[in-house]
C-alpha cells in the first residue's frame, strides 16, 4: 500500500486488513483528541447512529471499537426490555438516547438521522457485525468527494463470517437486478453499513414523525428493506457513491430478527416499487415544480 502499511485489527475474534497510515499523518489524525484537518479542511463532525433492540450484551464490544473524537453517538432504542439504555449510558455518559417513534430498523434509522447534528452520519449495527473502527475509511471517501460511502462485503478487501450461501446468492441476484434497473454498479445491495453527508438525508425520504398505522402494519421503509430503499433513492438522485470494502463479523450475542425468505421478498418488492412507482411520482412532482417557469418563459416570447 502506498505510503502506509497493512495492519491486522481484531474484532469479534476475527482479523481484517486495514490500511491505517492515513490515520496518523500530519494533516489527518483520528487517534488523538484535538483539531483535525484533511488537506487544510477542518475535520467534520461525525454522528454515529446505532439502532438497538435488546443489545445490552453487545454494546460494550461495539462501543470499544468506536473511533475517538466523534461528534456524537446516538442510540435509537426500539423499546428494549433489557438494560440496553442503562448500559449505553454507563459506557458512554455523553451518549444521546432517542426512542424510535414506531417499530422496525428503518424507522429507527429515520429517527436517528432526524436527531443527528453532525456533518457526517455513520449508520452502524449494534450486534457487533460491523466494525466501527472502519468508519475513518468511509469518512476518507467522503472527504475525497463522495456523497455516500457504501459498505461492501464483496469489494476487494471485504468479507463476511456471517453470511450464508442462501443470503449470498439472494444478495447477488438482488444487486444485479438493481444494477440493471437503476444503472448502478453495486456489489452489495443489502449491507447496512453506510456513511454519508447529513445534508443528503432529505434524499432518503424517510418519515420519523408519522404515527404507526392503526392496523398494525409498517409504513413504507420502516423494515429491513430500508437499506435497499436508501441505496435506490441515492442512485436515482444522482449522488456520487463510493463503495468501501468492509468485513462483516458474526453477531456476538442474541439472535438476528432478519428472515432471509420474508425479508428477501420485501426487498424484491422494494426494488420494483422504488424503481417504477415512486421514481415516477417524484419525476411528476419535479415536472410540476418546473411548469410555472416554462409557462412564464413561453409567455415572454
mmCIF file of C-alpha atoms in Angstrom:
data_model
loop_
_atom_site.group_PDB
_atom_site.id
_atom_site.type_symbol
_atom_site.label_atom_id
_atom_site.label_comp_id
_atom_site.label_asym_id
_atom_site.label_seq_id
_atom_site.Cartn_x
_atom_site.Cartn_y
_atom_site.Cartn_z
ATOM 1 C CA UNK A 1 0.000 0.000 0.000
ATOM 2 C CA UNK A 2 1.359 3.377 -0.986
ATOM 3 C CA UNK A 3 2.659 5.382 1.940
ATOM 4 C CA UNK A 4 1.350 3.014 4.565
ATOM 5 C CA UNK A 5 1.195 -0.471 5.938
ATOM 6 C CA UNK A 6 -1.378 -3.177 6.327
ATOM 7 C CA UNK A 7 -2.163 -3.970 9.921
ATOM 8 C CA UNK A 8 -4.350 -6.673 11.449
ATOM 9 C CA UNK A 9 -7.158 -5.453 13.668
ATOM 10 C CA UNK A 10 -9.026 -7.796 15.985
ATOM 11 C CA UNK A 11 -12.830 -7.619 16.109
ATOM 12 C CA UNK A 12 -15.152 -10.305 17.398
ATOM 13 C CA UNK A 13 -12.358 -12.845 17.199
ATOM 14 C CA UNK A 14 -11.684 -12.125 13.520
ATOM 15 C CA UNK A 15 -8.791 -10.429 11.731
ATOM 16 C CA UNK A 16 -9.084 -7.955 8.867
ATOM 17 C CA UNK A 17 -6.525 -5.916 6.987
ATOM 18 C CA UNK A 18 -6.844 -2.178 7.325
ATOM 19 C CA UNK A 19 -4.545 0.485 5.911
ATOM 20 C CA UNK A 20 -4.040 2.792 8.874
ATOM 21 C CA UNK A 21 -1.279 5.049 7.539
ATOM 22 C CA UNK A 22 -3.576 7.987 6.876
ATOM 23 C CA UNK A 23 -4.782 7.979 10.497
ATOM 24 C CA UNK A 24 -1.511 9.364 11.789
ATOM 25 C CA UNK A 25 -0.473 11.782 9.048
ATOM 26 C CA UNK A 26 0.361 15.387 9.812
ATOM 27 C CA UNK A 27 -2.834 16.634 8.201
ATOM 28 C CA UNK A 28 -5.269 13.987 9.370
ATOM 29 C CA UNK A 29 -5.248 12.407 12.803
ATOM 30 C CA UNK A 30 -8.144 10.477 14.326
ATOM 31 C CA UNK A 31 -6.164 8.866 17.113
ATOM 32 C CA UNK A 32 -5.702 11.822 19.388
ATOM 33 C CA UNK A 33 -8.095 14.473 20.594
ATOM 34 C CA UNK A 34 -7.885 17.980 19.209
ATOM 35 C CA UNK A 35 -8.484 19.860 15.943
ATOM 36 C CA UNK A 36 -8.294 17.829 12.747
ATOM 37 C CA UNK A 37 -7.865 18.678 9.116
ATOM 38 C CA UNK A 38 -7.669 16.936 5.789
ATOM 39 C CA UNK A 39 -5.729 18.790 3.105
ATOM 40 C CA UNK A 40 -6.352 22.001 5.024
ATOM 41 C CA UNK A 41 -10.088 21.319 5.553
ATOM 42 C CA UNK A 42 -11.372 21.253 9.165
ATOM 43 C CA UNK A 43 -12.239 17.761 10.345
ATOM 44 C CA UNK A 44 -16.043 17.314 10.017
ATOM 45 C CA UNK A 45 -18.314 16.399 12.891
ATOM 46 C CA UNK A 46 -19.276 12.712 12.730
ATOM 47 C CA UNK A 47 -22.530 11.387 14.217
ATOM 48 C CA UNK A 48 -22.843 7.634 14.714
ATOM 49 C CA UNK A 49 -26.407 6.274 14.678
ATOM 50 C CA UNK A 50 -26.869 2.834 16.270
ATOM 51 C CA UNK A 51 -30.349 1.220 16.259
ATOM 52 C CA UNK A 52 -30.830 -1.091 19.247
ATOM 53 C CA UNK A 53 -33.332 -3.674 20.431
ATOM 54 C CA UNK A 54 -32.153 -5.654 23.456
ATOM 55 C CA UNK A 55 -28.445 -5.276 22.673
ATOM 56 C CA UNK A 56 -27.086 -4.650 26.187
ATOM 57 C CA UNK A 57 -24.579 -7.511 25.968
ATOM 58 C CA UNK A 58 -23.230 -6.346 22.594
ATOM 59 C CA UNK A 59 -22.810 -2.639 23.332
ATOM 60 C CA UNK A 60 -19.556 -2.934 25.370
ATOM 61 C CA UNK A 61 -17.855 -4.516 22.371
ATOM 62 C CA UNK A 62 -19.317 -2.077 19.825
ATOM 63 C CA UNK A 63 -18.548 0.995 21.917
ATOM 64 C CA UNK A 64 -14.970 -0.142 22.493
ATOM 65 C CA UNK A 65 -14.387 -0.078 18.721
ATOM 66 C CA UNK A 66 -15.736 3.420 18.113
ATOM 67 C CA UNK A 67 -13.038 5.834 16.899
ATOM 68 C CA UNK A 68 -12.192 8.716 19.242
ATOM 69 C CA UNK A 69 -13.257 12.341 18.884
ATOM 70 C CA UNK A 70 -16.690 11.610 17.440
ATOM 71 C CA UNK A 71 -19.156 14.480 17.499
ATOM 72 C CA UNK A 72 -21.904 12.306 18.992
ATOM 73 C CA UNK A 73 -23.094 8.738 19.424
ATOM 74 C CA UNK A 74 -26.850 8.264 19.105
ATOM 75 C CA UNK A 75 -28.582 5.125 20.359
ATOM 76 C CA UNK A 76 -32.037 4.745 18.824
ATOM 77 C CA UNK A 77 -33.802 2.288 21.077
ATOM 78 C CA UNK A 78 -36.739 0.194 19.943
ATOM 79 C CA UNK A 79 -38.221 -0.129 23.444
ATOM 80 C CA UNK A 80 -35.706 -2.676 24.706
ATOM 81 C CA UNK A 81 -36.686 -4.740 27.726
ATOM 82 C CA UNK A 82 -33.106 -5.412 28.830
ATOM 83 C CA UNK A 83 -30.502 -2.920 30.104
ATOM 84 C CA UNK A 84 -29.619 -1.525 26.669
ATOM 85 C CA UNK A 85 -30.195 2.131 27.575
ATOM 86 C CA UNK A 86 -28.588 1.891 31.029
ATOM 87 C CA UNK A 87 -25.583 0.064 29.564
ATOM 88 C CA UNK A 88 -25.132 2.699 26.866
ATOM 89 C CA UNK A 89 -25.175 5.499 29.444
ATOM 90 C CA UNK A 90 -22.757 3.671 31.707
ATOM 91 C CA UNK A 91 -20.299 3.016 28.882
ATOM 92 C CA UNK A 92 -20.559 6.487 27.395
ATOM 93 C CA UNK A 93 -22.093 9.196 29.604
ATOM 94 C CA UNK A 94 -22.321 11.577 26.648
ATOM 95 C CA UNK A 95 -24.423 9.164 24.570
ATOM 96 C CA UNK A 96 -27.681 10.518 23.175
ATOM 97 C CA UNK A 97 -30.713 8.257 23.632
ATOM 98 C CA UNK A 98 -33.548 8.537 21.121
ATOM 99 C CA UNK A 99 -36.738 6.483 21.378
ATOM 100 C CA UNK A 100 -37.975 5.392 17.997
ATOM 101 C CA UNK A 101 -41.458 6.556 17.065
ATOM 102 C CA UNK A 102 -42.744 3.325 15.529
ATOM 103 C CA UNK A 103 -41.059 -0.068 15.058
ATOM 104 C CA UNK A 104 -38.547 -1.610 12.678
ATOM 105 C CA UNK A 105 -34.962 -0.867 11.712
ATOM 106 C CA UNK A 106 -35.966 1.618 9.033
ATOM 107 C CA UNK A 107 -37.929 3.712 11.494
ATOM 108 C CA UNK A 108 -35.041 3.571 13.977
ATOM 109 C CA UNK A 109 -32.656 4.919 11.336
ATOM 110 C CA UNK A 110 -35.137 7.631 10.341
ATOM 111 C CA UNK A 111 -35.347 8.784 13.968
ATOM 112 C CA UNK A 112 -31.558 8.715 14.341
ATOM 113 C CA UNK A 113 -30.958 10.665 11.132
ATOM 114 C CA UNK A 114 -33.504 13.281 12.209
ATOM 115 C CA UNK A 115 -31.774 13.688 15.581
ATOM 116 C CA UNK A 116 -28.193 13.810 14.258
ATOM 117 C CA UNK A 117 -26.406 17.165 14.267
ATOM 118 C CA UNK A 118 -23.037 16.230 12.753
ATOM 119 C CA UNK A 119 -21.776 16.958 9.248
ATOM 120 C CA UNK A 120 -21.489 13.232 8.543
ATOM 121 C CA UNK A 121 -23.698 10.338 9.677
ATOM 122 C CA UNK A 122 -22.464 6.763 10.068
ATOM 123 C CA UNK A 123 -25.074 4.014 10.430
ATOM 124 C CA UNK A 124 -23.726 1.105 12.499
ATOM 125 C CA UNK A 125 -25.464 -2.061 13.707
ATOM 126 C CA UNK A 126 -25.440 -2.819 17.425
ATOM 127 C CA UNK A 127 -24.879 -6.569 17.154
ATOM 128 C CA UNK A 128 -21.126 -6.394 16.555
ATOM 129 C CA UNK A 129 -21.327 -7.453 12.906
ATOM 130 C CA UNK A 130 -19.992 -4.136 11.597
ATOM 131 C CA UNK A 131 -16.613 -2.845 12.797
ATOM 132 C CA UNK A 132 -16.939 0.811 13.906
ATOM 133 C CA UNK A 133 -13.167 1.022 13.537
ATOM 134 C CA UNK A 134 -13.717 1.137 9.767
ATOM 135 C CA UNK A 135 -15.550 4.483 9.996
ATOM 136 C CA UNK A 136 -12.419 6.545 9.157
ATOM 137 C CA UNK A 137 -12.093 4.769 5.786
ATOM 138 C CA UNK A 138 -15.674 5.759 4.939
ATOM 139 C CA UNK A 139 -15.063 9.338 6.060
ATOM 140 C CA UNK A 140 -11.940 9.490 3.925
ATOM 141 C CA UNK A 141 -14.070 8.630 0.873
ATOM 142 C CA UNK A 142 -16.478 11.469 1.681
ATOM 143 C CA UNK A 143 -13.653 13.939 2.156
ATOM 144 C CA UNK A 144 -12.325 12.774 -1.199
ATOM 145 C CA UNK A 145 -15.513 13.841 -2.961
ATOM 146 C CA UNK A 146 -18.119 11.112 -2.463
ATOM 147 C CA UNK A 147 -21.636 11.950 -1.294
ATOM 148 C CA UNK A 148 -22.361 8.475 0.031
ATOM 149 C CA UNK A 149 -19.830 5.853 1.145
ATOM 150 C CA UNK A 150 -21.411 2.424 0.831
ATOM 151 C CA UNK A 151 -20.002 -0.561 2.676
ATOM 152 C CA UNK A 152 -19.489 -3.731 0.672
ATOM 153 C CA UNK A 153 -18.595 -7.217 1.837
ATOM 154 C CA UNK A 154 -17.807 -8.195 -1.744
ATOM 155 C CA UNK A 155 -15.486 -5.358 -2.738
ATOM 156 C CA UNK A 156 -11.795 -6.255 -2.818
ATOM 157 C CA UNK A 157 -10.635 -6.431 0.796
ATOM 158 C CA UNK A 158 -14.095 -7.050 2.237
ATOM 159 C CA UNK A 159 -15.621 -10.261 3.500
ATOM 160 C CA UNK A 160 -18.048 -11.915 5.882
ATOM 161 C CA UNK A 161 -18.002 -14.637 8.511
ATOM 162 C CA UNK A 162 -21.747 -14.408 8.969
ATOM 163 C CA UNK A 163 -23.437 -14.584 5.541
ATOM 164 C CA UNK A 164 -24.970 -17.903 4.474
ATOM 165 C CA UNK A 165 -24.889 -19.300 0.940
ATOM 166 C CA UNK A 166 -28.603 -18.569 0.567
ATOM 167 C CA UNK A 167 -28.248 -14.951 1.661
ATOM 168 C CA UNK A 168 -25.164 -14.506 -0.519
ATOM 169 C CA UNK A 169 -26.963 -15.834 -3.586
ATOM 170 C CA UNK A 170 -30.018 -13.700 -2.833
ATOM 171 C CA UNK A 171 -27.912 -10.582 -2.373
ATOM 172 C CA UNK A 172 -26.069 -11.270 -5.629
ATOM 173 C CA UNK A 173 -29.360 -11.631 -7.527
ATOM 174 C CA UNK A 174 -30.942 -8.542 -5.946
ATOM 175 C CA UNK A 175 -27.820 -6.441 -6.501
ATOM 176 C CA UNK A 176 -27.741 -7.480 -10.143
ATOM 177 C CA UNK A 177 -31.404 -6.594 -10.582
ATOM 178 C CA UNK A 178 -30.908 -3.109 -9.143
ATOM 179 C CA UNK A 179 -27.829 -2.585 -11.297
ATOM 180 C CA UNK A 180 -29.852 -3.420 -14.406
ATOM 181 C CA UNK A 181 -32.916 -1.370 -13.484
ATOM 182 C CA UNK A 182 -31.170 1.643 -11.961
ATOM 183 C CA UNK A 183 -27.877 1.756 -13.840
ATOM 184 C CA UNK A 184 -25.855 1.251 -10.663
ATOM 185 C CA UNK A 185 -22.759 -0.853 -10.031
ATOM 186 C CA UNK A 186 -23.468 -2.064 -6.516
ATOM 187 C CA UNK A 187 -21.631 -5.179 -5.413
ATOM 188 C CA UNK A 188 -23.544 -5.485 -2.107
ATOM 189 C CA UNK A 189 -27.088 -4.103 -2.113
ATOM 190 C CA UNK A 190 -28.279 -5.341 1.275
ATOM 191 C CA UNK A 191 -25.366 -4.463 3.568
ATOM 192 C CA UNK A 192 -26.364 -1.832 6.116
ATOM 193 C CA UNK A 193 -23.013 -0.177 6.886
ATOM 194 C CA UNK A 194 -23.079 3.222 5.168
ATOM 195 C CA UNK A 195 -21.700 6.697 5.874
ATOM 196 C CA UNK A 196 -22.861 9.909 4.215
ATOM 197 C CA UNK A 197 -23.071 13.691 4.437
ATOM 198 C CA UNK A 198 -26.046 14.693 6.606
ATOM 199 C CA UNK A 199 -27.152 17.254 4.018
ATOM 200 C CA UNK A 200 -28.286 14.358 1.814
ATOM 201 C CA UNK A 201 -30.763 12.918 4.365
ATOM 202 C CA UNK A 202 -33.775 14.540 2.590
ATOM 203 C CA UNK A 203 -32.946 12.406 -0.470
ATOM 204 C CA UNK A 204 -33.800 9.288 1.569
ATOM 205 C CA UNK A 205 -37.377 10.487 2.102
ATOM 206 C CA UNK A 206 -37.735 8.755 5.479
ATOM 207 C CA UNK A 207 -40.520 9.827 7.851
ATOM 208 C CA UNK A 208 -39.601 9.869 11.536
ATOM 209 C CA UNK A 209 -42.738 11.603 12.830
ATOM 210 C CA UNK A 210 -45.825 9.933 11.358
ATOM 211 C CA UNK A 211 -47.797 7.731 13.773
ATOM 212 C CA UNK A 212 -47.823 3.968 13.341
ATOM 213 C CA UNK A 213 -50.717 2.647 11.231
ATOM 214 C CA UNK A 214 -53.719 1.641 13.320
ATOM 215 C CA UNK A 215 -53.921 -1.741 11.589
ATOM 216 C CA UNK A 216 -50.537 -2.794 12.931
ATOM 217 C CA UNK A 217 -48.725 -2.689 9.586
ATOM 218 C CA UNK A 218 -45.495 -0.803 8.988
ATOM 219 C CA UNK A 219 -45.000 2.359 6.985
ATOM 220 C CA UNK A 220 -43.031 2.040 3.759
ATOM 221 C CA UNK A 221 -39.325 1.781 4.563
ATOM 222 C CA UNK A 222 -39.749 1.005 8.272
ATOM 223 C CA UNK A 223 -38.404 -2.548 7.997
ATOM 224 C CA UNK A 224 -35.154 -4.236 6.939
ATOM 225 C CA UNK A 225 -35.780 -3.098 3.359
ATOM 226 C CA UNK A 226 -34.600 0.375 4.364
ATOM 227 C CA UNK A 227 -31.034 -0.185 3.105
ATOM 228 C CA UNK A 228 -32.327 -1.144 -0.342
ATOM 229 C CA UNK A 229 -34.703 1.813 -0.377
ATOM 230 C CA UNK A 230 -31.920 4.251 0.536
ATOM 231 C CA UNK A 231 -29.483 2.779 -1.988
ATOM 232 C CA UNK A 232 -32.000 3.107 -4.815
ATOM 233 C CA UNK A 233 -33.016 6.638 -3.882
ATOM 234 C CA UNK A 234 -29.375 7.679 -3.621
ATOM 235 C CA UNK A 235 -28.738 6.326 -7.114
ATOM 236 C CA UNK A 236 -31.825 7.945 -8.613
ATOM 237 C CA UNK A 237 -30.885 11.274 -7.044
ATOM 238 C CA UNK A 238 -27.553 11.124 -8.869
ATOM 239 C CA UNK A 239 -25.404 11.223 -5.744
ATOM 240 C CA UNK A 240 -21.769 10.173 -6.059
ATOM 241 C CA UNK A 241 -21.396 6.748 -4.441
ATOM 242 C CA UNK A 242 -18.122 5.083 -3.493
ATOM 243 C CA UNK A 243 -18.053 1.517 -2.240
ATOM 244 C CA UNK A 244 -15.816 0.793 0.752
ATOM 245 C CA UNK A 245 -14.560 -2.713 1.485
ATOM 246 C CA UNK A 246 -15.917 -3.878 4.829
ATOM 247 C CA UNK A 247 -15.738 -7.063 6.854
ATOM 248 C CA UNK A 248 -18.926 -8.415 8.409
ATOM 249 C CA UNK A 249 -18.449 -10.363 11.621
ATOM 250 C CA UNK A 250 -20.827 -12.799 13.267
ATOM 251 C CA UNK A 251 -23.348 -11.419 15.741
ATOM 252 C CA UNK A 252 -21.814 -11.614 19.210
ATOM 253 C CA UNK A 253 -24.896 -12.236 21.374
ATOM 254 C CA UNK A 254 -28.550 -12.799 20.656
ATOM 255 C CA UNK A 255 -30.425 -13.810 17.527
ATOM 256 C CA UNK A 256 -30.958 -11.675 14.438
ATOM 257 C CA UNK A 257 -34.504 -10.563 13.588
ATOM 258 C CA UNK A 258 -33.686 -10.894 9.883
ATOM 259 C CA UNK A 259 -35.555 -13.592 7.961
ATOM 260 C CA UNK A 260 -33.886 -14.451 4.655
ATOM 261 C CA UNK A 261 -37.099 -15.535 2.918
ATOM 262 C CA UNK A 262 -39.657 -12.952 4.068
ATOM 263 C CA UNK A 263 -37.237 -10.039 4.114
ATOM 264 C CA UNK A 264 -35.868 -11.097 0.736
ATOM 265 C CA UNK A 265 -39.332 -10.839 -0.785
ATOM 266 C CA UNK A 266 -39.808 -7.476 0.910
ATOM 267 C CA UNK A 267 -36.534 -6.235 -0.612
ATOM 268 C CA UNK A 268 -37.599 -7.507 -4.045
ATOM 269 C CA UNK A 269 -40.882 -5.633 -3.771
ATOM 270 C CA UNK A 270 -38.997 -2.540 -2.648
ATOM 271 C CA UNK A 271 -36.819 -2.649 -5.763
ATOM 272 C CA UNK A 272 -39.744 -2.608 -8.180
ATOM 273 C CA UNK A 273 -41.861 -0.137 -6.214
ATOM 274 C CA UNK A 274 -38.965 2.290 -5.780
ATOM 275 C CA UNK A 275 -37.762 1.967 -9.365
ATOM 276 C CA UNK A 276 -41.099 2.367 -11.119
ATOM 277 C CA UNK A 277 -43.789 3.741 -8.795
ATOM 278 C CA UNK A 278 -42.040 6.195 -6.509
ATOM 279 C CA UNK A 279 -39.496 7.345 -9.081
ATOM 280 C CA UNK A 280 -42.386 8.166 -11.441
ATOM 281 C CA UNK A 281 -44.181 10.128 -8.721
ATOM 282 C CA UNK A 282 -41.013 12.063 -7.896
ATOM 283 C CA UNK A 283 -40.495 12.856 -11.589
ATOM 284 C CA UNK A 284 -44.071 14.100 -11.852
ATOM 285 C CA UNK A 285 -43.605 16.358 -8.816
ATOM 286 C CA UNK A 286 -40.353 17.709 -10.237
ATOM 287 C CA UNK A 287 -42.030 18.394 -13.588
ATOM 288 C CA UNK A 288 -44.912 20.160 -11.861
ATOM 289 C CA UNK A 289 -42.469 22.333 -9.949
ATOM 290 C CA UNK A 290 -40.771 23.368 -13.193
ATOM 291 C CA UNK A 291 -44.025 24.004 -15.086
ATOM 292 C CA UNK A 292 -44.608 27.630 -13.981
ATOM 293 C CA UNK A 293 -41.103 28.597 -15.096
ATOM 294 C CA UNK A 294 -41.666 27.040 -18.535
ATOM 295 C CA UNK A 295 -45.035 28.712 -18.917
ATOM 296 C CA UNK A 296 -43.545 32.063 -17.904
ATOM 297 C CA UNK A 297 -40.751 31.633 -20.454
ATOM 298 C CA UNK A 298 -43.213 30.799 -23.236
ATOM 299 C CA UNK A 299 -45.359 33.833 -22.478
ATOM 300 C CA UNK A 300 -42.362 36.151 -22.642
ATOM 301 C CA UNK A 301 -41.531 35.134 -26.203
#
